[in-house]
Every structure is written in C-alpha cells, then in structure tokens.
CSV table of C-alpha atoms and ligand atoms in Angstrom, one decimal:
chain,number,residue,atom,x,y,z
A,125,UNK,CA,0.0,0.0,0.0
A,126,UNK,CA,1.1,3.4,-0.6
A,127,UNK,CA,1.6,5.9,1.7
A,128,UNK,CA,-0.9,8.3,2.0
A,129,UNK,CA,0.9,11.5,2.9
A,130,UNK,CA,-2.6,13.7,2.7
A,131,UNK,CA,-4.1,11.5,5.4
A,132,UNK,CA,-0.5,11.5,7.6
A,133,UNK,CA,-0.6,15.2,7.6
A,134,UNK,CA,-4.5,15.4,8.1
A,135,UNK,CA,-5.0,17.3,4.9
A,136,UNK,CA,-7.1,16.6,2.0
A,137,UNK,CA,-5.2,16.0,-1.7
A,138,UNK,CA,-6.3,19.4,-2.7
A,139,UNK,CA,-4.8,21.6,0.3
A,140,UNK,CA,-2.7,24.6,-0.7
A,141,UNK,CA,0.8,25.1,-0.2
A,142,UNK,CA,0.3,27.3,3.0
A,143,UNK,CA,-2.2,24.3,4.2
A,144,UNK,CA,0.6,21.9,4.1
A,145,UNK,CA,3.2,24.1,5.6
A,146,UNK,CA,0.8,25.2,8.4
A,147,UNK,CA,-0.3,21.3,8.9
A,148,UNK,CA,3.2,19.8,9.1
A,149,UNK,CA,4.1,22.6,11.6
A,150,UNK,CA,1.5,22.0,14.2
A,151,UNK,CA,2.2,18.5,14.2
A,152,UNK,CA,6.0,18.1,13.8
A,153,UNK,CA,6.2,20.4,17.1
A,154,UNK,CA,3.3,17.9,18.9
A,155,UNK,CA,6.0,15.1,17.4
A,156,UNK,CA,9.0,16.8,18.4
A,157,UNK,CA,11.6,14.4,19.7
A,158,UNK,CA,12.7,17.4,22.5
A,159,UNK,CA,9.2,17.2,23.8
A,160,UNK,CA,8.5,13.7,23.9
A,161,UNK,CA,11.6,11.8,25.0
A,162,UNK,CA,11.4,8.2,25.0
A,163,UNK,CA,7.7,8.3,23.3
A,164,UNK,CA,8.4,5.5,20.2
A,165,UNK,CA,4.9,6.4,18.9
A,166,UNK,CA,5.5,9.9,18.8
A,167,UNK,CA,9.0,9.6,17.1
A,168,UNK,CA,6.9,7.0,14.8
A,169,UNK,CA,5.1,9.9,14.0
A,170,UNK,CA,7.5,12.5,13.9
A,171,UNK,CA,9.5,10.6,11.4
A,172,UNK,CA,5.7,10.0,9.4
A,173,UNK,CA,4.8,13.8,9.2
A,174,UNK,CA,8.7,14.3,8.3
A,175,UNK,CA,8.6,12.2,5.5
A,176,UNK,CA,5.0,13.1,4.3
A,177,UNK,CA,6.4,16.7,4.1
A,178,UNK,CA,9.3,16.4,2.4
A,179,UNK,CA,7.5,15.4,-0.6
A,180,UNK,CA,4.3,17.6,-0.3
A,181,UNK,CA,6.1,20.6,0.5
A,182,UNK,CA,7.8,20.4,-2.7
A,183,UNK,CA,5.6,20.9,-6.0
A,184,UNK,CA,7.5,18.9,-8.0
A,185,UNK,CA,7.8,16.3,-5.3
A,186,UNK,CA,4.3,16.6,-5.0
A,187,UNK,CA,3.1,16.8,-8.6
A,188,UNK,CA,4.7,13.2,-8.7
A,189,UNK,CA,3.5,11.7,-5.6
A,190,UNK,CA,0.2,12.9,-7.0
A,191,UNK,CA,0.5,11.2,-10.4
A,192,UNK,CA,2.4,8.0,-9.0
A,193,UNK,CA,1.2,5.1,-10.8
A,194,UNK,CA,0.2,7.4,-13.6
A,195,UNK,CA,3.6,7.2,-15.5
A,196,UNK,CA,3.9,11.2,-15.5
A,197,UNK,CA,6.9,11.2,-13.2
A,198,UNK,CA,8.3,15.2,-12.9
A,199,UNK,CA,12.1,16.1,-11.6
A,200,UNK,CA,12.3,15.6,-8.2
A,201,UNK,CA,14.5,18.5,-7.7
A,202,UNK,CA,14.1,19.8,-4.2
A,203,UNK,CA,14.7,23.7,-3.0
A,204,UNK,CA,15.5,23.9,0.4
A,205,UNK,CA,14.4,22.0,3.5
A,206,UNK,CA,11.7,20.7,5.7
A,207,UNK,CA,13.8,21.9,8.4
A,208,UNK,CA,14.3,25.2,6.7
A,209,UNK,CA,10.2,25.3,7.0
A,210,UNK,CA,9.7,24.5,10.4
A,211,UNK,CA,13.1,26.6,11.8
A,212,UNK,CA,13.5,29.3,8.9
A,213,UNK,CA,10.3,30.7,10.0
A,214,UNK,CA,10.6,31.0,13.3
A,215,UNK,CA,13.8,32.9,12.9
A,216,UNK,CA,12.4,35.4,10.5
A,217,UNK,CA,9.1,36.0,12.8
A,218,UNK,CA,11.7,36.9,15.5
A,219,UNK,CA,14.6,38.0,14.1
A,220,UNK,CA,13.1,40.0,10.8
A,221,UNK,CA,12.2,38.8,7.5
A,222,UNK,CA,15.1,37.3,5.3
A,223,UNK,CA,17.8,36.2,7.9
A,224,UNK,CA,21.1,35.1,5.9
A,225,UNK,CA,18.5,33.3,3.8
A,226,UNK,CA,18.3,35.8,0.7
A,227,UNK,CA,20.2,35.2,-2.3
A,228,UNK,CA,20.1,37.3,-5.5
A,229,UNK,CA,19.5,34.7,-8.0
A,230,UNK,CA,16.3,34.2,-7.7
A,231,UNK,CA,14.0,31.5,-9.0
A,232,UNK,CA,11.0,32.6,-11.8
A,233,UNK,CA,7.2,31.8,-9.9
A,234,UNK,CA,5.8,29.0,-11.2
A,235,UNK,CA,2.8,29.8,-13.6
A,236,UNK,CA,-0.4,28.3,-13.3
A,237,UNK,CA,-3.0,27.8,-16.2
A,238,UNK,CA,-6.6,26.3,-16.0
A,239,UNK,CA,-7.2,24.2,-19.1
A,240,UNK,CA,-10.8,23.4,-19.9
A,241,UNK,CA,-11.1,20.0,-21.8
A,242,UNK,CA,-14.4,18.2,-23.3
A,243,UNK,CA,-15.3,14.9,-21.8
A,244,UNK,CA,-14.1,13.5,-25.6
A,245,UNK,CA,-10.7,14.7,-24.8
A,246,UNK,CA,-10.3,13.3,-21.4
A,247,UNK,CA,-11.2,10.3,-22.3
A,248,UNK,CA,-9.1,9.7,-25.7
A,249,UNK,CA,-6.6,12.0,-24.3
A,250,UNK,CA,-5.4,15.1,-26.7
A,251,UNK,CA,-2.7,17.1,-28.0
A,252,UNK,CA,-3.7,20.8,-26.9
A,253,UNK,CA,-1.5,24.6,-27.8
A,254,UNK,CA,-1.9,26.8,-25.1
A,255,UNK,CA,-1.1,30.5,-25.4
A,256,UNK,CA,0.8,31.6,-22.3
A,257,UNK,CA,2.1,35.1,-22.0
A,258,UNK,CA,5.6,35.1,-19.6
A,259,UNK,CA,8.0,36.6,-18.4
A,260,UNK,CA,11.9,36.3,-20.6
A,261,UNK,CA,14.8,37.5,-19.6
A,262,UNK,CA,15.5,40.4,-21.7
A,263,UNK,CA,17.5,39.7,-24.8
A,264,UNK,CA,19.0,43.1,-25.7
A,265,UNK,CA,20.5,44.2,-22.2
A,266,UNK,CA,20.8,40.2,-20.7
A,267,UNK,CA,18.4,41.1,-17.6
A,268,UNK,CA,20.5,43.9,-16.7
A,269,UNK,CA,17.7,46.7,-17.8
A,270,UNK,CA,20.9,48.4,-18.7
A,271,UNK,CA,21.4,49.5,-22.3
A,272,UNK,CA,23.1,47.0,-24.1
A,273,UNK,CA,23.6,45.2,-20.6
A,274,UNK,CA,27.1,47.4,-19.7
A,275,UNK,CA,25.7,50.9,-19.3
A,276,UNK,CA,25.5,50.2,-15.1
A,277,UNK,CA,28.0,50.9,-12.3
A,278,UNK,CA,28.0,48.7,-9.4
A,279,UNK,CA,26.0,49.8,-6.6
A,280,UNK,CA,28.2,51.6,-3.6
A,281,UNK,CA,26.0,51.0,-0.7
A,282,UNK,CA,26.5,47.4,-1.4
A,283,UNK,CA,29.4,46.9,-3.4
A,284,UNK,CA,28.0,45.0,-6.2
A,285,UNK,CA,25.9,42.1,-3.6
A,286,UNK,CA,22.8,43.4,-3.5
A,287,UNK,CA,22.7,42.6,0.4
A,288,UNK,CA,23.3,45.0,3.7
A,289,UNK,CA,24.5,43.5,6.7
A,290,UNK,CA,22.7,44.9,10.1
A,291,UNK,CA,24.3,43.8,13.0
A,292,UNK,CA,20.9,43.3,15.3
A,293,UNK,CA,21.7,41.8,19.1
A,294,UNK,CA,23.6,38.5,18.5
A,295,UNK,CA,22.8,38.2,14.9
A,296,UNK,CA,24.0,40.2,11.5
A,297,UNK,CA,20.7,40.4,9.6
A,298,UNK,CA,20.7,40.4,5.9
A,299,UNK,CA,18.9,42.8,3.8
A,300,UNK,CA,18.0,43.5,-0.1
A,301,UNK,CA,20.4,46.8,-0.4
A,302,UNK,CA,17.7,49.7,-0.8
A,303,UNK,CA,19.7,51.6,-3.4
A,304,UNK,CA,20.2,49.1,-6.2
A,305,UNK,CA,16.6,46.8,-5.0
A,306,UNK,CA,19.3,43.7,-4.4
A,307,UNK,CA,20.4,43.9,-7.9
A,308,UNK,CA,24.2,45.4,-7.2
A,309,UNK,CA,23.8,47.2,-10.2
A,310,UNK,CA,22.9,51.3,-10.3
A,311,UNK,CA,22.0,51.7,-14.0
A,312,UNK,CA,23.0,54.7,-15.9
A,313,UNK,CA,21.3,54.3,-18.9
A,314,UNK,CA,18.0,52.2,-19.3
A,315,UNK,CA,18.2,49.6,-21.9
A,316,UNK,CA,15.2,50.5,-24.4
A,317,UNK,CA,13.9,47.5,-25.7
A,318,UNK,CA,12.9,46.2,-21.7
A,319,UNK,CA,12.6,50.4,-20.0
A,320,UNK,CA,15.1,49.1,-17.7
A,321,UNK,CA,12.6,46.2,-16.2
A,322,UNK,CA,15.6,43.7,-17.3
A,323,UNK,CA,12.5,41.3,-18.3
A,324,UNK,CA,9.8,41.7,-21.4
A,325,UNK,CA,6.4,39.8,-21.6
A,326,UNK,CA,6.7,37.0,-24.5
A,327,UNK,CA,3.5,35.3,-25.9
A,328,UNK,CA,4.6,31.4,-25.8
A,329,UNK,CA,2.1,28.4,-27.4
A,330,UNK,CA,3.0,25.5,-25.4
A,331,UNK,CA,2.0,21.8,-26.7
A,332,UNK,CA,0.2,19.7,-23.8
A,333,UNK,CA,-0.3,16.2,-24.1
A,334,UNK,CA,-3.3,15.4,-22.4
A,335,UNK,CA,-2.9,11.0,-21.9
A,336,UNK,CA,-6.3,9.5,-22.5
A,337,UNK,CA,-7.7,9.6,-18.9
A,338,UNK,CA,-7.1,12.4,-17.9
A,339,UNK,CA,-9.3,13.7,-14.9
A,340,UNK,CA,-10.7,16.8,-13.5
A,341,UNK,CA,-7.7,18.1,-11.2
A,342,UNK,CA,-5.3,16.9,-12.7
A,343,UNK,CA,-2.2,18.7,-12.6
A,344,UNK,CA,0.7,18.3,-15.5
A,345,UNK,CA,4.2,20.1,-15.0
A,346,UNK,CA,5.4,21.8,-17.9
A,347,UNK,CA,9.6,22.2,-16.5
A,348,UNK,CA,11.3,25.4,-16.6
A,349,UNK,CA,8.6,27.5,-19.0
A,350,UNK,CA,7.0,29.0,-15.8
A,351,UNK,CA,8.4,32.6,-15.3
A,352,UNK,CA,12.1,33.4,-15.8
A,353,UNK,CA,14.1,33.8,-13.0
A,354,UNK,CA,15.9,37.4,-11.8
A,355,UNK,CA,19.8,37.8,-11.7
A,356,UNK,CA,20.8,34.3,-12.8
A,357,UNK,CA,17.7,32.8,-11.2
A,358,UNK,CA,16.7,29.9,-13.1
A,359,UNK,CA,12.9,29.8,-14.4
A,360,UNK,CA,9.6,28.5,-12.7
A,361,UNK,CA,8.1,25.9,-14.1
A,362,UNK,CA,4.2,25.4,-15.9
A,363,UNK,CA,1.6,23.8,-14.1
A,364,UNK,CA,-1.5,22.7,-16.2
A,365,UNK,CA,-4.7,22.4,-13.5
A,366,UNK,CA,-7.5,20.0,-16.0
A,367,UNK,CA,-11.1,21.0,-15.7
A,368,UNK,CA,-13.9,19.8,-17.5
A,369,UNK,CA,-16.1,21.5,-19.7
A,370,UNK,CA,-19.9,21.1,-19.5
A,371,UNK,CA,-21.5,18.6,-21.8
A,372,UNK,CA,-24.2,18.7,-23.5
A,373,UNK,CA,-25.6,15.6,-22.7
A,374,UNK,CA,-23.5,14.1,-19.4
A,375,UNK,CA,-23.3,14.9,-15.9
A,376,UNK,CA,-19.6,13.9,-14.5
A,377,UNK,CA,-20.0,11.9,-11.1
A,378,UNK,CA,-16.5,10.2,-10.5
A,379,UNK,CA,-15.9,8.2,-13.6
A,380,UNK,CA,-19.6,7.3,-14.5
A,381,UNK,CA,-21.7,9.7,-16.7
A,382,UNK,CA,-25.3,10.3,-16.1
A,383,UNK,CA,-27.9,11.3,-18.9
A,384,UNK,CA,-31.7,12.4,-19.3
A,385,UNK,CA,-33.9,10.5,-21.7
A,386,UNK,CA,-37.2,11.6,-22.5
A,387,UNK,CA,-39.2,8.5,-23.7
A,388,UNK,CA,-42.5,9.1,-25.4
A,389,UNK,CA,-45.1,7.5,-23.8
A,390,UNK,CA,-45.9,5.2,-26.9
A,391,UNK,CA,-42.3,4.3,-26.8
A,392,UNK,CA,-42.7,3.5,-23.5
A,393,UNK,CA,-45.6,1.5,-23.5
A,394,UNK,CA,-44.4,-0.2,-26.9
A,395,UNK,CA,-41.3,-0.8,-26.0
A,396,UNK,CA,-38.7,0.7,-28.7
A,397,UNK,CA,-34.9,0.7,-29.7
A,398,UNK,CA,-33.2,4.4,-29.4
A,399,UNK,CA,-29.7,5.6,-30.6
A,400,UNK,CA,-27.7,7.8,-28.1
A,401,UNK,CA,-24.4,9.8,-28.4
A,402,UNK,CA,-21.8,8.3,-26.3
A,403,UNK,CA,-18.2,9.9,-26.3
A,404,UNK,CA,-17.3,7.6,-28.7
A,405,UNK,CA,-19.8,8.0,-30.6
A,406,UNK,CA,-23.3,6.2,-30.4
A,407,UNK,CA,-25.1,3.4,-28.7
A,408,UNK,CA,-28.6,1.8,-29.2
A,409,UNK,CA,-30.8,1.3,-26.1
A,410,UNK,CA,-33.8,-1.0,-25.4
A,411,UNK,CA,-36.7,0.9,-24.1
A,412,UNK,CA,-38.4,-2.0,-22.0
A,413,UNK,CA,-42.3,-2.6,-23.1
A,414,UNK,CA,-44.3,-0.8,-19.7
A,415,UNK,CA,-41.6,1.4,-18.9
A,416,UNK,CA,-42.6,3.3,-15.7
A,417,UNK,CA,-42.0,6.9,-15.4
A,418,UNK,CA,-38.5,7.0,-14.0
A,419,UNK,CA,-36.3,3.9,-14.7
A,420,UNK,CA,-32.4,3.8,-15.2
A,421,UNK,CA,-30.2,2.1,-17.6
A,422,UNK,CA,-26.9,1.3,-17.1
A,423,UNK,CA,-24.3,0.8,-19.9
A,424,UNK,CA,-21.6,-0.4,-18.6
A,425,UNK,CA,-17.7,0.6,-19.7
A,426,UNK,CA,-19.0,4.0,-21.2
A,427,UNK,CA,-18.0,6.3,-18.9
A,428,UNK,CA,-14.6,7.8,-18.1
A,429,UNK,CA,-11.6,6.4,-17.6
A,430,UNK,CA,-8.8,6.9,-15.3
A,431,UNK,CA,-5.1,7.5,-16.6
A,432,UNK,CA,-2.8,4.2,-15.3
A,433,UNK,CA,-6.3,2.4,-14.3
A,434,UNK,CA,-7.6,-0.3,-16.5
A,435,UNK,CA,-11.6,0.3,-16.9
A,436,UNK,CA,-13.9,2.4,-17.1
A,437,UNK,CA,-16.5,4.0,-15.3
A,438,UNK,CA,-20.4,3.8,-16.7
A,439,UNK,CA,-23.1,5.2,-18.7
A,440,UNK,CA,-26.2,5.6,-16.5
A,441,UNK,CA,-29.5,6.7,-18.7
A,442,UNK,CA,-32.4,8.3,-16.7
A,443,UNK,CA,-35.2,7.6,-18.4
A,444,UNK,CA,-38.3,10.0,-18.3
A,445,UNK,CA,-41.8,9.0,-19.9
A,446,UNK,CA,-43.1,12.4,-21.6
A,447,UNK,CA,-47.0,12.9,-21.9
A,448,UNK,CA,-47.9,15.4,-24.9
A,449,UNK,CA,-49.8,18.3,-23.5
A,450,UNK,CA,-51.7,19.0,-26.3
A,451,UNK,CA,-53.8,16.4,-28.4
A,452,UNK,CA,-55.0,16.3,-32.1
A,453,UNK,CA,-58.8,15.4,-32.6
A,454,UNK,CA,-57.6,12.1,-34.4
A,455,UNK,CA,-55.3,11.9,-31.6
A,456,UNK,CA,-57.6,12.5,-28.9
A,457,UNK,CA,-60.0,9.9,-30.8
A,458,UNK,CA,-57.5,7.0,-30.6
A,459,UNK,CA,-56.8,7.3,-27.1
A,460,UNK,CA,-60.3,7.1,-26.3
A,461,UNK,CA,-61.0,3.9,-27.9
A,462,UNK,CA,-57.5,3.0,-26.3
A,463,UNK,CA,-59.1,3.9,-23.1
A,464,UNK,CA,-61.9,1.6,-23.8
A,465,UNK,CA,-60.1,-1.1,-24.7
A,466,UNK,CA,-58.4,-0.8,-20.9
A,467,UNK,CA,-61.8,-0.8,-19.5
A,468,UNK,CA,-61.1,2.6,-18.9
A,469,UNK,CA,-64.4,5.1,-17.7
A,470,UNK,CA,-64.0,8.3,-19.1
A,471,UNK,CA,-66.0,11.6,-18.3
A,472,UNK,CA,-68.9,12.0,-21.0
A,473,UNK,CA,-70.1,15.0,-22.4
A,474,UNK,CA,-72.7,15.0,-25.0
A,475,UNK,CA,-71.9,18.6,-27.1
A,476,UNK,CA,-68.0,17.7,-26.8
A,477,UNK,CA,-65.7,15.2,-28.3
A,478,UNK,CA,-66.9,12.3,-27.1
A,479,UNK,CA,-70.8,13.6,-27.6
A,480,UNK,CA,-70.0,13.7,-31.1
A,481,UNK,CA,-68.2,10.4,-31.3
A,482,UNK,CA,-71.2,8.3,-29.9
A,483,UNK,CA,-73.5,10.4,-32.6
A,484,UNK,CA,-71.3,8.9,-35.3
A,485,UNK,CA,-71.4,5.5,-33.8
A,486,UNK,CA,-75.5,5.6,-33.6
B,573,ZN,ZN1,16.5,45.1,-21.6
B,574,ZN,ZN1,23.1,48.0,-3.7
C-alpha cells in the first residue's frame, strides 16, 4: 500500500501550499523528539509527518506523488528543507524577514494555467496549444535593464551584492540593499527595448499532451517554461490544472456519466430501440415494453476512464416517460378507444368530443 501523505498530515489532496506548511508545523512540534523523549509512537510519528512533508512541501515532489502510478513522473528537484520550513520561519518571525537566507539569483514563480477540456478529450486524451504570456529575460541588455547590458556601475552602498548587513543583538541580519533593489547594479542608462525592467512579456504556445484519462484536477508540469528567473535565477516551471467543460448531454460523477432521456409515452408502453451519443460516438438502447416513469439504464464501460487504471466508469441513462400536452382530434379519438379497450371510464359530455363520437357510432 502506498503511503498516504494527505491522510499523515490530516490534509485533504487538494490543500494549498500554506495548508501543508501550516499542517506539518502543528504536528512536527506535537512530534518533536525534545518534547516527547522516550515516546516510540511519537517519534513514529515525527518521522511519518517528516517524510510526508518532504515530498508535499515540494511541488514537483508533489506533482509526482500525485501522479504516481500514472507514469507522469516530474524532476524531483528539491529547494531547500523541511527543516528550513519549520526553523526558517521562526527565525524570520523573531529575528526579521530574510535572515542570511536571501540570495540574489532568484527562482522565476511558477505559472499556473486552467485548461478546460471536453469529456471526448479526457477520455481519448489530446494534443492541446496553449497560449501563455511570460516573463523572458531580456534579450538586448541580458536582464540587466541596462542599455546593451554594460551601461550600469556597481551599486556603492552594497558593493555590487545586493545585500546589507545589520548587525541586530547577537545576529547580522541580511537585507536586499535599498539603493540598487538587491540587484548590485545602479543603471546609468535604461536599456530601451525592456525600460530598464531587465524582463519583457513574451506570448509562448506551449503543446500539452493530455494521456487519454485524464481527470478533473489533474495537474501536469510543464519544466522550466513557468516565469524566468531574476539575476541568474533559473525559471519557474508550468503547471497545467485539468477541468472539464460542460456537456451537453452528461453529468460527471466520479468516472460514471449520467444522462436524461425523454421517452415518449408510446415508446414506452411499446417498448422501442433508441440511438444515443456516447463519447465515442453512439449506442442503441432498449426501451423496455411498460416502462414506468423514471427507470435507469446502465451501460456499462462507457464512462470515463482513469489514466494508469484499466476500466472504465459507466453510462447511466435516466429515463423520463413524456406525456404530450396538447392532443389532435384524431389523436384524442385514438386514445379514447385506447381507453376503452383498458376498460377505462372516461368523463362524457354530450356537445363535446366524445358527444360527437357516440352520434357517429349511432
Ligand atoms: Zn532590456
Ligand atoms: Zn546596492
């Protein structure tokens, strides 16, 4: 059996980032070895929350834990540390943001885009473009925002590092230098193609490959196309979040589909055969003789299917017998002598319909 890291850190699969962080802190203290010495079932579940952690803290970690068994395996790159998490913060809350822990390189965000797919194309799978407007490191001054990327000095409140050292209490504190923003660099003249900004917006078309499967939720990772990164800083990556269109005809519950029949009322007393769309493409369905008015058929193996999961989910048809609301005379006529075949009493009324009926029949 798998681990299930969601359930260790008493999250559901869909908890954000903060969720997880905020989680894993409440219970790795509760866990903490220093306050539970000689407790094996607390260190059993110090090391549990630990490891769950490590791999949900991380999105890439995570965007493969996710997808296990679904063959979409991402890098498992880490940044940092679990113990960066659950110490690094505590230092900043007391000590001011960004102790020793600011670099200047700095890592692109990760971009996030909502891709809405028809039932057809989760099912077969599909090749999709996306058009994705990002960040690029500026081509004509190399990020610099300096024109032709030489026309800066370096800064002289920092001396080119971006940083300031504070000496506060015990600790030197490390700051982004307020004159150059924690680039190093003063520019002198703005490069013109990026106004100095070092960074232009591009319009990218990225090619997705959707596997046949895919589900509502899912997440693919598109590496390094996510924003570019600042001062060296490498890029952020792409994630793709999968949601389903509305169909026409189907209503998505898990990986069975659910539709509305209307069945005529002849039909349904008749019995009858009737074609309907399926996603891949049609199926014929026996309306039983004496349907009654709601009844559901299930056709089984046309639903959804999972990515990785052999099967699929199933087709359930609702079936609704439809009375016309209005009649024809002819109509009207035949239904009467229906009803009298059934025995059936029906109101008389000598100047109406059925008046004139009986005249005919005299
Ligand atoms: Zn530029
Ligand atoms: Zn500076």
């Amino acid at each position: 059996m798998p681990k299930d890291y969601y359930a260790t850190l008493g999250l559901h699969p869909e908890a954000t980032q903060e969720e997880i962080k905020k989680a894993y802190r409440k219970l790795a203290l509760e866990f903490h070895p220093d306050r539970n010495s000689g407790d094996k079932g607390a260190e059993e579940r110090f090391k549990e929350v630990q490891e769950a952690y490590e791999v949900l803290r991380d999105p890439k970690k995570r965007y493969a834990y996710d997808n296990a068994g679904f063959g979409l395996s991402g890098d498992l790159g880490s940044s940092g540390s679990a113990f960066e998490d659950l110490f690094g913060d505590f230092f900043e809350d007391f000590f001011g943001r960004g102790t020793g822990r600011s670099k200047r390189a700095k890592r692109g965000a990760d971009l996030r885009y909502d891709l809405d797919i028809t039932l057809e194309e989760a099912l077969h799978g599909a090749e999709k473009v996306i058009t994705v407007p990002r960040e690029e490191v500026c081509g004509a001054c190399r990020g610099t925002g300096a024109r032709d990327g030489v026309a800066y000095v370096p800064c002289g409140q920092c001396k080119g590092t971006g940083q300031i050292r504070y000496a506060q209490g015990f600790f030197a504190v490390q700051k982004p230098c307020m004159a150059c923003r924690g680039t190093g660099r003063i520019v002198r003249e703005r490069c013109e193609t990026c106004h100095g900004a070092g960074h232009q917006e591009v319009i990218d078309k990225l090619t997705v490959n959707l596997p046949p499967g895919t589900y509502e939720g899912m997440r693919l990772l598109v590496e390094g196309k996510g924003q570019c990164g600042s001062n060296g800083g490498t890029r952020g990556d792409f994630y793709v979040y999968v949601k389903f269109k509305p169909h026409d005809m189907f209503v998505v519950r898990g990986l069975d589909l659910h539709a509305d029949l209307d069945v005529h009322f002849v039909e349904a007393a008749l019995g009858a055969q009737k074609t309907i769309p399926t996603l891949e493409g049609s199926a014929e369905i026996r309306i039983p003789q004496g349907l009654n008015k709601e009844q559901t058929l299930k056709l089984s193996g046309l639903g959804l299917a999972l990515y990785g999961k052999p099967g699929r989910g199933d087709l359930y048809v609702h079936l609704h017998v439809l009375f016309p609301k209005k009649l024809t005379a002819e109509q009207r006529d035949l239904l009467v002598k229906l009803g009298k075949e059934f025995g059936i009493e029906l109101p008389q009324s000598e100047g109406g319909l059925l008046g004139r009926i009986k005249g005919a029949f005299r």
